[in-house]
PDB file of C-alpha atoms in Angstrom:
ATOM      1  CA  MET J   1     107.053  78.007  78.568  1.00 91.00           C
ATOM      2  CA  ASP J   2     105.346  79.706  81.522  1.00 93.00           C
ATOM      3  CA  PHE J   3     104.641  82.770  79.386  1.00 93.00           C
ATOM      4  CA  GLU J   4     103.093  80.606  76.655  1.00 96.00           C
ATOM      5  CA  ILE J   5     100.910  78.746  79.143  1.00 97.00           C
ATOM      6  CA  LEU J   6      99.807  82.012  80.753  1.00 97.00           C
ATOM      7  CA  GLN J   7      99.014  83.536  77.352  1.00 97.00           C
ATOM      8  CA  ALA J   8      96.951  80.466  76.452  1.00 97.00           C
ATOM      9  CA  LEU J   9      95.100  80.928  79.741  1.00 97.00           C
ATOM     10  CA  MET J  10      94.431  84.604  78.988  1.00 97.00           C
ATOM     11  CA  ASN J  11      93.127  83.714  75.530  1.00 97.00           C
ATOM     12  CA  GLU J  12      90.860  81.057  77.021  1.00 97.00           C
ATOM     13  CA  THR J  13      89.366  83.411  79.616  1.00 96.00           C
ATOM     14  CA  GLY J  14      89.303  86.615  77.550  1.00 95.00           C
ATOM     15  CA  CYS J  15      91.529  88.330  80.109  1.00 93.00           C
ATOM     16  CA  ARG J  16      94.394  90.662  79.200  1.00 92.00           C
ATOM     17  CA  LEU J  17      97.931  90.797  80.546  1.00 90.00           C
ATOM     18  CA  GLN J  18      99.776  93.913  81.589  1.00 92.00           C
ATOM     19  CA  TRP J  19     103.414  93.004  82.165  1.00 90.00           C
ATOM     20  CA  VAL J  20     105.509  94.783  84.773  1.00 87.00           C
ATOM     21  CA  ASP J  21     109.286  95.023  84.974  1.00 84.00           C
ATOM     22  CA  PRO J  22     110.974  92.135  86.825  1.00 75.00           C
ATOM     23  CA  LEU J  23     111.130  92.703  90.563  1.00 78.00           C
ATOM     24  CA  PRO J  24     113.311  91.131  93.269  1.00 77.00           C
ATOM     25  CA  ARG J  25     111.673  87.973  94.594  1.00 75.00           C
ATOM     26  CA  ARG J  26     110.825  89.202  98.102  1.00 76.00           C
ATOM     27  CA  ARG J  27     109.548  92.553  96.861  1.00 85.00           C
ATOM     28  CA  ARG J  28     107.206  91.059  94.293  1.00 88.00           C
ATOM     29  CA  ILE J  29     105.639  88.692  96.831  1.00 89.00           C
ATOM     30  CA  LEU J  30     104.994  91.642  99.167  1.00 92.00           C
ATOM     31  CA  GLN J  31     103.449  93.582  96.279  1.00 93.00           C
ATOM     32  CA  LEU J  32     101.275  90.585  95.424  1.00 94.00           C
ATOM     33  CA  GLN J  33     100.060  90.366  99.012  1.00 94.00           C
ATOM     34  CA  GLU J  34      99.208  94.081  98.931  1.00 94.00           C
ATOM     35  CA  GLY J  35      97.328  93.747  95.632  1.00 94.00           C
ATOM     36  CA  GLU J  36      99.809  95.904  93.699  1.00 93.00           C
ATOM     37  CA  ILE J  37     100.418  93.030  91.271  1.00 95.00           C
ATOM     38  CA  ASP J  38      97.989  90.216  90.493  1.00 96.00           C
ATOM     39  CA  LEU J  39      99.952  87.133  89.469  1.00 96.00           C
ATOM     40  CA  ILE J  40     103.367  85.484  89.752  1.00 94.00           C
ATOM     41  CA  LEU J  41     104.544  82.639  87.524  1.00 92.00           C
ATOM     42  CA  ALA J  42     105.766  79.182  88.556  1.00 89.00           C
ATOM     43  CA  ALA J  43     105.057  79.207  92.288  1.00 90.00           C
ATOM     44  CA  THR J  44     105.235  76.085  94.445  1.00 87.00           C
ATOM     45  CA  PRO J  45     101.917  75.926  96.325  1.00 90.00           C
ATOM     46  CA  ARG J  46     102.227  76.174 100.104  1.00 85.00           C
ATOM     47  CA  HIS J  47      99.566  74.757 102.395  1.00 84.00           C
ATOM     48  CA  PRO J  48      98.267  76.756 104.056  1.00 85.00           C
ATOM     49  CA  PRO J  49      99.146  79.656 101.745  1.00 83.00           C
ATOM     50  CA  ALA J  50     100.745  82.823 103.072  1.00 85.00           C
ATOM     51  CA  PRO J  51      98.372  85.664 104.012  1.00 90.00           C
ATOM     52  CA  GLY J  52      96.998  87.479 100.968  1.00 92.00           C
ATOM     53  CA  VAL J  53      97.959  84.674  98.572  1.00 95.00           C
ATOM     54  CA  ARG J  54      95.997  82.053  96.640  1.00 95.00           C
ATOM     55  CA  TYR J  55      97.064  79.549  93.983  1.00 96.00           C
ATOM     56  CA  THR J  56      95.599  78.223  90.765  1.00 97.00           C
ATOM     57  CA  ARG J  57      95.611  74.527  90.015  1.00 97.00           C
ATOM     58  CA  THR J  58      99.069  73.285  89.010  1.00 97.00           C
ATOM     59  CA  TYR J  59      99.998  73.465  85.344  1.00 97.00           C
ATOM     60  CA  ARG J  60     103.442  71.848  85.100  1.00 94.00           C
ATOM     61  CA  ASP J  61     106.180  70.203  87.130  1.00 92.00           C
ATOM     62  CA  GLU J  62     109.313  72.096  88.043  1.00 88.00           C
ATOM     63  CA  VAL J  63     112.503  70.032  88.186  1.00 90.00           C
ATOM     64  CA  LEU J  64     115.260  71.459  90.378  1.00 93.00           C
ATOM     65  CA  GLY J  65     118.741  70.039  90.173  1.00 95.00           C
ATOM     66  CA  VAL J  66     122.472  70.672  90.226  1.00 96.00           C
ATOM     67  CA  LEU J  67     124.242  71.200  86.912  1.00 95.00           C
ATOM     68  CA  ALA J  68     127.953  71.447  86.181  1.00 94.00           C
ATOM     69  CA  LEU J  69     129.476  73.705  83.528  1.00 93.00           C
ATOM     70  CA  ARG J  70     131.284  71.417  81.073  1.00 89.00           C
ATOM     71  CA  SER J  71     132.129  73.718  78.167  1.00 85.00           C
ATOM     72  CA  LEU J  72     131.954  77.415  77.381  1.00 86.00           C
ATOM     73  CA  GLN J  73     131.859  78.592  73.742  1.00 78.00           C
ATOM     74  CA  GLY J  74     133.433  75.335  72.590  1.00 77.00           C
ATOM     75  CA  ARG J  75     136.144  75.273  75.255  1.00 78.00           C
ATOM     76  CA  GLU J  76     136.076  72.214  77.532  1.00 81.00           C
ATOM     77  CA  LEU J  77     136.325  72.885  81.248  1.00 72.00           C
ATOM     78  CA  PRO J  78     137.425  70.600  84.094  1.00 71.00           C
ATOM     79  CA  ALA J  79     134.405  68.577  85.158  1.00 64.00           C
ATOM     80  CA  PRO J  80     133.684  68.104  88.875  1.00 63.00           C
ATOM     81  CA  ALA J  81     131.368  65.184  88.085  1.00 60.00           C
ATOM     82  CA  ALA J  82     133.948  62.480  88.755  1.00 63.00           C
ATOM     83  CA  ARG J  83     134.592  63.621  92.337  1.00 79.00           C
ATOM     84  CA  LEU J  84     131.137  64.844  93.398  1.00 91.00           C
ATOM     85  CA  SER J  85     128.141  62.655  94.100  1.00 92.00           C
ATOM     86  CA  SER J  86     126.493  64.504  97.004  1.00 95.00           C
ATOM     87  CA  PHE J  87     126.332  67.853  98.773  1.00 96.00           C
ATOM     88  CA  GLU J  88     128.618  66.297 101.377  1.00 96.00           C
ATOM     89  CA  ASP J  89     131.213  65.979  98.603  1.00 95.00           C
ATOM     90  CA  VAL J  90     130.630  69.622  97.638  1.00 95.00           C
ATOM     91  CA  LEU J  91     131.412  70.657 101.210  1.00 96.00           C
ATOM     92  CA  ARG J  92     134.352  68.267 101.579  1.00 94.00           C
ATOM     93  CA  THR J  93     136.035  69.462  98.378  1.00 93.00           C
ATOM     94  CA  ARG J  94     135.094  73.116  99.035  1.00 94.00           C
ATOM     95  CA  THR J  95     133.463  73.422  95.621  1.00 94.00           C
ATOM     96  CA  PRO J  96     131.553  76.729  95.174  1.00 95.00           C
ATOM     97  CA  LEU J  97     127.868  76.417  94.265  1.00 97.00           C
ATOM     98  CA  LEU J  98     125.560  78.998  92.702  1.00 97.00           C
ATOM     99  CA  VAL J  99     122.099  78.619  94.219  1.00 97.00           C
ATOM    100  CA  LEU J 100     118.707  80.095  93.363  1.00 91.00           C
ATOM    101  CA  ASN J 101     117.649  82.677  95.956  1.00 88.00           C
ATOM    102  CA  ALA J 102     114.407  80.951  96.904  1.00 81.00           C
ATOM    103  CA  GLY J 103     112.784  79.074  99.764  1.00 78.00           C
ATOM    104  CA  ARG J 104     113.198  75.361 100.227  1.00 83.00           C
ATOM    105  CA  LEU J 105     115.090  73.724  97.361  1.00 89.00           C
ATOM    106  CA  GLY J 106     114.478  70.092  98.206  1.00 89.00           C
ATOM    107  CA  PRO J 107     115.151  67.595 101.010  1.00 92.00           C
ATOM    108  CA  ASP J 108     118.559  66.662  99.588  1.00 95.00           C
ATOM    109  CA  PHE J 109     119.886  70.229  99.685  1.00 96.00           C
ATOM    110  CA  GLU J 110     118.284  71.808 102.760  1.00 96.00           C
ATOM    111  CA  PRO J 111     120.281  69.925 105.450  1.00 97.00           C
ATOM    112  CA  TRP J 112     123.456  71.154 103.750  1.00 97.00           C
ATOM    113  CA  ARG J 113     122.382  74.769 103.160  1.00 97.00           C
ATOM    114  CA  ALA J 114     123.689  76.112 106.480  1.00 97.00           C
ATOM    115  CA  PRO J 115     127.026  74.177 106.463  1.00 98.00           C
ATOM    116  CA  LEU J 116     127.698  75.226 102.854  1.00 98.00           C
ATOM    117  CA  ARG J 117     126.797  78.845 103.609  1.00 97.00           C
ATOM    118  CA  GLU J 118     128.990  78.889 106.723  1.00 97.00           C
ATOM    119  CA  ALA J 119     131.874  77.503 104.643  1.00 97.00           C
ATOM    120  CA  GLY J 120     131.450  80.394 102.188  1.00 97.00           C
ATOM    121  CA  LEU J 121     130.577  78.050  99.306  1.00 97.00           C
ATOM    122  CA  LEU J 122     127.076  79.325  98.431  1.00 97.00           C
ATOM    123  CA  GLU J 123     126.566  82.247  96.094  1.00 96.00           C
ATOM    124  CA  PRO J 124     122.901  83.165  95.520  1.00 95.00           C
ATOM    125  CA  PHE J 125     121.413  84.409  92.260  1.00 94.00           C
ATOM    126  CA  GLU J 126     118.053  86.129  91.846  1.00 88.00           C
ATOM    127  CA  THR J 127     117.067  84.973  88.339  1.00 88.00           C
ATOM    128  CA  HIS J 128     118.218  82.085  86.182  1.00 92.00           C
ATOM    129  CA  GLY J 129     119.533  84.557  83.606  1.00 93.00           C
ATOM    130  CA  LYS J 130     121.792  86.083  86.254  1.00 94.00           C
ATOM    131  CA  GLY J 131     122.830  82.605  87.376  1.00 96.00           C
ATOM    132  CA  VAL J 132     123.919  81.642  83.870  1.00 96.00           C
ATOM    133  CA  ALA J 133     125.797  84.960  83.546  1.00 96.00           C
ATOM    134  CA  MET J 134     127.669  84.091  86.752  1.00 96.00           C
ATOM    135  CA  LEU J 135     128.501  80.678  85.278  1.00 94.00           C
ATOM    136  CA  GLN J 136     129.881  82.415  82.180  1.00 93.00           C
ATOM    137  CA  ARG J 137     132.196  84.444  84.405  1.00 93.00           C
ATOM    138  CA  GLN J 138     133.107  81.144  86.145  1.00 90.00           C
ATOM    139  CA  ARG J 139     132.154  82.416  89.581  1.00 92.00           C
ATOM    140  CA  ALA J 140     131.477  78.698  90.154  1.00 93.00           C
ATOM    141  CA  LEU J 141     131.222  75.559  88.018  1.00 90.00           C
ATOM    142  CA  LEU J 142     128.093  74.244  89.786  1.00 95.00           C
ATOM    143  CA  ILE J 143     124.605  75.741  89.818  1.00 97.00           C
ATOM    144  CA  LEU J 144     121.374  74.695  91.568  1.00 97.00           C
ATOM    145  CA  GLY J 145     118.092  75.811  90.034  1.00 95.00           C
ATOM    146  CA  ASP J 146     115.336  75.009  87.551  1.00 91.00           C
ATOM    147  CA  VAL J 147     116.854  72.449  85.197  1.00 92.00           C
ATOM    148  CA  ALA J 148     114.760  73.314  82.123  1.00 87.00           C
ATOM    149  CA  SER J 149     115.427  77.056  82.474  1.00 88.00           C
ATOM    150  CA  LEU J 150     119.160  76.599  83.001  1.00 93.00           C
ATOM    151  CA  LEU J 151     119.587  74.203  80.065  1.00 91.00           C
ATOM    152  CA  ASP J 152     117.638  76.503  77.734  1.00 88.00           C
ATOM    153  CA  LEU J 153     119.572  79.626  78.767  1.00 92.00           C
ATOM    154  CA  ALA J 154     122.887  77.759  78.542  1.00 94.00           C
ATOM    155  CA  ARG J 155     122.150  76.627  74.963  1.00 91.00           C
ATOM    156  CA  GLN J 156     121.529  80.242  73.982  1.00 92.00           C
ATOM    157  CA  GLN J 157     124.969  81.193  75.331  1.00 91.00           C
ATOM    158  CA  ASP J 158     126.844  78.268  73.708  1.00 92.00           C
ATOM    159  CA  MET J 159     127.385  76.588  77.063  1.00 93.00           C
ATOM    160  CA  VAL J 160     127.129  72.882  77.878  1.00 92.00           C
ATOM    161  CA  LEU J 161     125.785  71.864  81.290  1.00 93.00           C
ATOM    162  CA  GLN J 162     125.832  68.375  82.785  1.00 91.00           C
ATOM    163  CA  LEU J 163     123.157  67.215  85.228  1.00 92.00           C
ATOM    164  CA  MET J 164     124.713  65.958  88.444  1.00 94.00           C
ATOM    165  CA  PRO J 165     123.515  62.804  90.264  1.00 92.00           C
ATOM    166  CA  PHE J 166     122.260  64.585  93.398  1.00 95.00           C
ATOM    167  CA  GLY J 167     119.996  67.402  94.495  1.00 95.00           C
ATOM    168  CA  MET J 168     117.157  66.673  92.079  1.00 94.00           C
ATOM    169  CA  VAL J 169     113.576  67.291  93.145  1.00 92.00           C
ATOM    170  CA  ARG J 170     110.352  67.435  91.130  1.00 92.00           C
ATOM    171  CA  ALA J 171     107.417  69.524  92.336  1.00 88.00           C
ATOM    172  CA  PRO J 172     104.251  70.878  90.695  1.00 92.00           C
ATOM    173  CA  VAL J 173     103.955  74.643  90.213  1.00 93.00           C
ATOM    174  CA  ALA J 174     100.969  76.963  89.865  1.00 97.00           C
ATOM    175  CA  PHE J 175     100.244  80.624  89.283  1.00 97.00           C
ATOM    176  CA  MET J 176     100.325  82.561  92.548  1.00 96.00           C
ATOM    177  CA  LEU J 177      97.452  85.053  92.760  1.00 97.00           C
ATOM    178  CA  SER J 178      96.879  88.093  94.941  1.00 97.00           C
ATOM    179  CA  GLY J 179      94.112  87.529  97.460  1.00 95.00           C
ATOM    180  CA  LYS J 180      93.408  91.275  97.407  1.00 95.00           C
ATOM    181  CA  SER J 181      93.174  91.992  93.685  1.00 96.00           C
ATOM    182  CA  VAL J 182      91.932  88.588  92.410  1.00 96.00           C
ATOM    183  CA  ASN J 183      88.644  87.517  93.951  1.00 95.00           C
ATOM    184  CA  GLU J 184      87.403  83.968  94.461  1.00 94.00           C
ATOM    185  CA  ALA J 185      85.180  84.016  91.352  1.00 95.00           C
ATOM    186  CA  GLU J 186      88.088  85.157  89.183  1.00 96.00           C
ATOM    187  CA  ALA J 187      90.345  82.481  90.673  1.00 96.00           C
ATOM    188  CA  GLN J 188      87.726  79.831  89.867  1.00 96.00           C
ATOM    189  CA  LEU J 189      87.467  81.178  86.300  1.00 97.00           C
ATOM    190  CA  LEU J 190      91.224  80.703  85.860  1.00 97.00           C
ATOM    191  CA  ASP J 191      91.131  77.215  87.373  1.00 97.00           C
ATOM    192  CA  GLN J 192      88.279  76.111  85.125  1.00 98.00           C
ATOM    193  CA  ALA J 193      90.090  77.453  82.064  1.00 98.00           C
ATOM    194  CA  LEU J 194      93.309  75.643  83.031  1.00 98.00           C
ATOM    195  CA  GLY J 195      91.258  72.452  83.359  1.00 98.00           C
ATOM    196  CA  ARG J 196      89.822  72.881  79.862  1.00 98.00           C
ATOM    197  CA  LEU J 197      93.264  73.598  78.374  1.00 98.00           C
ATOM    198  CA  GLU J 198      94.647  70.487  80.069  1.00 98.00           C
ATOM    199  CA  ALA J 199      91.751  68.346  78.855  1.00 98.00           C
ATOM    200  CA  ARG J 200      92.189  69.547  75.242  1.00 97.00           C
ATOM    201  CA  GLY J 201      95.932  68.818  75.337  1.00 97.00           C
ATOM    202  CA  VAL J 202      96.952  72.472  74.877  1.00 98.00           C
ATOM    203  CA  LEU J 203      99.111  72.585  78.006  1.00 97.00           C
ATOM    204  CA  ARG J 204     100.604  69.182  77.252  1.00 96.00           C
ATOM    205  CA  GLU J 205     101.686  70.348  73.799  1.00 97.00           C
ATOM    206  CA  ILE J 206     103.354  73.473  75.197  1.00 95.00           C
ATOM    207  CA  ARG J 207     105.162  71.426  77.844  1.00 93.00           C
ATOM    208  CA  ARG J 208     106.211  68.855  75.240  1.00 90.00           C
ATOM    209  CA  ARG J 209     107.878  71.509  73.089  1.00 88.00           C
ATOM    210  CA  TYR J 210     110.013  72.457  76.096  1.00 80.00           C
ATOM    211  CA  GLY J 211     110.906  68.850  76.896  1.00 74.00           C
ATOM    212  CA  LEU J 212     108.720  68.422  79.987  1.00 75.00           C
ATOM    213  CA  ASP J 213     106.087  65.960  78.700  1.00 71.00           C
TER     214      ASP J 213
END
């Protein structure tokens, strides 16, 4: 979905994309700040932004949540849903949790991050693809990350995930731009183009096809 929205933006502005190989999260932000890469997808805007960073206008909402692995390639698995209704329950029952290696993951989770980590129950993953691979190996039966990404990847691997009744947070995301390699005029060009795409319903149609509108 993010790739499709970005490609629509490039078509609208007449810009071209040059993709680079995926980089670890911290490394790619440092490279963005140094102007070695220009743009990062699906960033939650911070105010004020970090040095060397600017954001476009937001283009979709990201929904973070906890999902439980219910079946794998047609085989039903024990569901933790009946005994878990909060992160306090996760800690009390010592249930391992895969968690996206990112900054703040919502007001419900953050107070429990340190206690869960100290109890040895958190296992970070760098990308959602790696997180789903860890679910396949049953490193844990719970995962916290982008709900749309996890559900889509799970369907591709013949896995069934169940959304849990805690840990959900919705936040708008934008494209993160390098303050060194993308100047203010170029950032305004991208913002204006995103506004036109939104007004014409192009972004809404892309989001709708991925179940977000």
